[in-house]
Amino acid sequence: MKHTHAVETKLRGFVALFIDQCRSSGIAFSGYSRRDPVALANRNPDAIIVNVKRARHIAREDHGWDLPSEDELHQQAMKGDA
């Protein structure tokens, strides 16, 4: 049996990405699925479904969101700060 740490530190899964209707140039995330992007798309028909790493890249590079790196997230999780 494989044992893993109780705190999830890997960026996995899929999110639904929308144009934020409140801000014309903003984005919004809604919904998450660890393994089933098709079901996520069915629940969010107006969204673009992207993996978590791509969503973070879009938020950081295209919209200027200040997001910690994967290494920083891992360190925070191990310290209990996440």
PDB file of C-alpha atoms in Angstrom:
ATOM      1  CA  MET A   1       0.000   0.000   0.000  1.00  0.00           C
ATOM      2  CA  LYS A   2       1.317   3.414  -0.955  1.00  0.00           C
ATOM      3  CA  HIS A   3       1.399   5.969   1.868  1.00  0.00           C
ATOM      4  CA  THR A   4       1.259   9.672   1.148  1.00  0.00           C
ATOM      5  CA  HIS A   5       1.551  12.728   3.306  1.00  0.00           C
ATOM      6  CA  ALA A   6      -1.785  13.929   4.660  1.00  0.00           C
ATOM      7  CA  VAL A   7      -1.288  17.368   3.099  1.00  0.00           C
ATOM      8  CA  GLU A   8      -1.714  17.506  -0.686  1.00  0.00           C
ATOM      9  CA  THR A   9       1.284  19.308  -2.142  1.00  0.00           C
ATOM     10  CA  LYS A  10       1.075  18.449  -5.841  1.00  0.00           C
ATOM     11  CA  LEU A  11      -0.800  20.639  -8.282  1.00  0.00           C
ATOM     12  CA  ARG A  12      -3.226  18.152  -9.814  1.00  0.00           C
ATOM     13  CA  GLY A  13      -6.650  18.156 -11.310  1.00  0.00           C
ATOM     14  CA  PHE A  14      -8.736  20.463 -13.454  1.00  0.00           C
ATOM     15  CA  VAL A  15     -10.592  23.733 -12.901  1.00  0.00           C
ATOM     16  CA  ALA A  16     -13.300  25.613 -14.761  1.00  0.00           C
ATOM     17  CA  LEU A  17     -12.077  29.011 -15.981  1.00  0.00           C
ATOM     18  CA  PHE A  18     -14.525  31.832 -16.809  1.00  0.00           C
ATOM     19  CA  ILE A  19     -14.406  35.430 -17.953  1.00  0.00           C
ATOM     20  CA  ASP A  20     -15.378  37.376 -14.826  1.00  0.00           C
ATOM     21  CA  GLN A  21     -18.668  39.114 -15.658  1.00  0.00           C
ATOM     22  CA  CYS A  22     -18.073  41.754 -12.970  1.00  0.00           C
ATOM     23  CA  ARG A  23     -14.727  42.810 -14.443  1.00  0.00           C
ATOM     24  CA  SER A  24     -14.414  42.848 -18.208  1.00  0.00           C
ATOM     25  CA  SER A  25     -10.733  41.882 -18.160  1.00  0.00           C
ATOM     26  CA  GLY A  26     -10.834  39.536 -15.185  1.00  0.00           C
ATOM     27  CA  ILE A  27     -11.030  35.789 -14.813  1.00  0.00           C
ATOM     28  CA  ALA A  28     -12.808  33.586 -12.327  1.00  0.00           C
ATOM     29  CA  PHE A  29     -12.350  29.961 -11.333  1.00  0.00           C
ATOM     30  CA  SER A  30     -15.230  27.699 -10.424  1.00  0.00           C
ATOM     31  CA  GLY A  31     -15.328  24.000  -9.870  1.00  0.00           C
ATOM     32  CA  TYR A  32     -12.561  21.469  -9.434  1.00  0.00           C
ATOM     33  CA  SER A  33     -12.155  17.857 -10.413  1.00  0.00           C
ATOM     34  CA  ARG A  34      -9.149  15.789  -9.551  1.00  0.00           C
ATOM     35  CA  ARG A  35      -9.607  13.238 -12.347  1.00  0.00           C
ATOM     36  CA  ASP A  36     -12.652  13.974 -14.515  1.00  0.00           C
ATOM     37  CA  PRO A  37     -12.445  17.034 -16.795  1.00  0.00           C
ATOM     38  CA  VAL A  38     -15.446  15.832 -18.839  1.00  0.00           C
ATOM     39  CA  ALA A  39     -17.758  15.841 -15.815  1.00  0.00           C
ATOM     40  CA  LEU A  40     -16.401  19.265 -14.845  1.00  0.00           C
ATOM     41  CA  ALA A  41     -17.175  20.548 -18.355  1.00  0.00           C
ATOM     42  CA  ASN A  42     -20.700  19.130 -18.118  1.00  0.00           C
ATOM     43  CA  ARG A  43     -21.258  20.983 -14.825  1.00  0.00           C
ATOM     44  CA  ASN A  44     -19.748  24.224 -16.201  1.00  0.00           C
ATOM     45  CA  PRO A  45     -20.790  24.418 -19.882  1.00  0.00           C
ATOM     46  CA  ASP A  46     -19.743  28.079 -20.309  1.00  0.00           C
ATOM     47  CA  ALA A  47     -16.245  27.523 -18.933  1.00  0.00           C
ATOM     48  CA  ILE A  48     -12.927  26.513 -20.382  1.00  0.00           C
ATOM     49  CA  ILE A  49     -11.545  23.469 -18.556  1.00  0.00           C
ATOM     50  CA  VAL A  50      -7.806  23.626 -17.900  1.00  0.00           C
ATOM     51  CA  ASN A  51      -5.443  21.725 -15.659  1.00  0.00           C
ATOM     52  CA  VAL A  52      -4.401  23.392 -12.409  1.00  0.00           C
ATOM     53  CA  LYS A  53      -0.863  24.144 -13.597  1.00  0.00           C
ATOM     54  CA  ARG A  54      -2.162  25.877 -16.729  1.00  0.00           C
ATOM     55  CA  ALA A  55      -4.732  27.816 -14.701  1.00  0.00           C
ATOM     56  CA  ARG A  56      -1.978  29.096 -12.401  1.00  0.00           C
ATOM     57  CA  HIS A  57       0.119  30.079 -15.426  1.00  0.00           C
ATOM     58  CA  ILE A  58      -2.802  32.026 -16.956  1.00  0.00           C
ATOM     59  CA  ALA A  59      -3.541  33.797 -13.667  1.00  0.00           C
ATOM     60  CA  ARG A  60       0.109  34.675 -13.049  1.00  0.00           C
ATOM     61  CA  GLU A  61       1.358  35.530 -16.540  1.00  0.00           C
ATOM     62  CA  ASP A  62      -1.734  36.916 -18.264  1.00  0.00           C
ATOM     63  CA  HIS A  63      -3.530  38.555 -15.338  1.00  0.00           C
ATOM     64  CA  GLY A  64      -0.735  39.500 -12.936  1.00  0.00           C
ATOM     65  CA  TRP A  65      -1.916  37.430  -9.966  1.00  0.00           C
ATOM     66  CA  ASP A  66       0.764  37.048  -7.301  1.00  0.00           C
ATOM     67  CA  LEU A  67       0.795  33.287  -6.712  1.00  0.00           C
ATOM     68  CA  PRO A  68       3.436  31.288  -4.851  1.00  0.00           C
ATOM     69  CA  SER A  69       5.484  28.753  -6.797  1.00  0.00           C
ATOM     70  CA  GLU A  70       4.923  25.024  -6.390  1.00  0.00           C
ATOM     71  CA  ASP A  71       8.032  24.855  -4.189  1.00  0.00           C
ATOM     72  CA  GLU A  72       6.679  27.639  -1.967  1.00  0.00           C
ATOM     73  CA  LEU A  73       3.322  25.860  -1.686  1.00  0.00           C
ATOM     74  CA  HIS A  74       5.096  22.644  -0.723  1.00  0.00           C
ATOM     75  CA  GLN A  75       7.169  24.405   1.951  1.00  0.00           C
ATOM     76  CA  GLN A  76       4.097  26.171   3.359  1.00  0.00           C
ATOM     77  CA  ALA A  77       2.180  22.887   3.480  1.00  0.00           C
ATOM     78  CA  MET A  78       5.003  21.099   5.278  1.00  0.00           C
ATOM     79  CA  LYS A  79       5.195  23.924   7.840  1.00  0.00           C
ATOM     80  CA  GLY A  80       1.419  23.939   8.247  1.00  0.00           C
ATOM     81  CA  ASP A  81       1.021  27.449   6.796  1.00  0.00           C
ATOM     82  CA  ALA A  82      -1.052  26.454   3.765  1.00  0.00           C
TER      83      ALA A  82
END
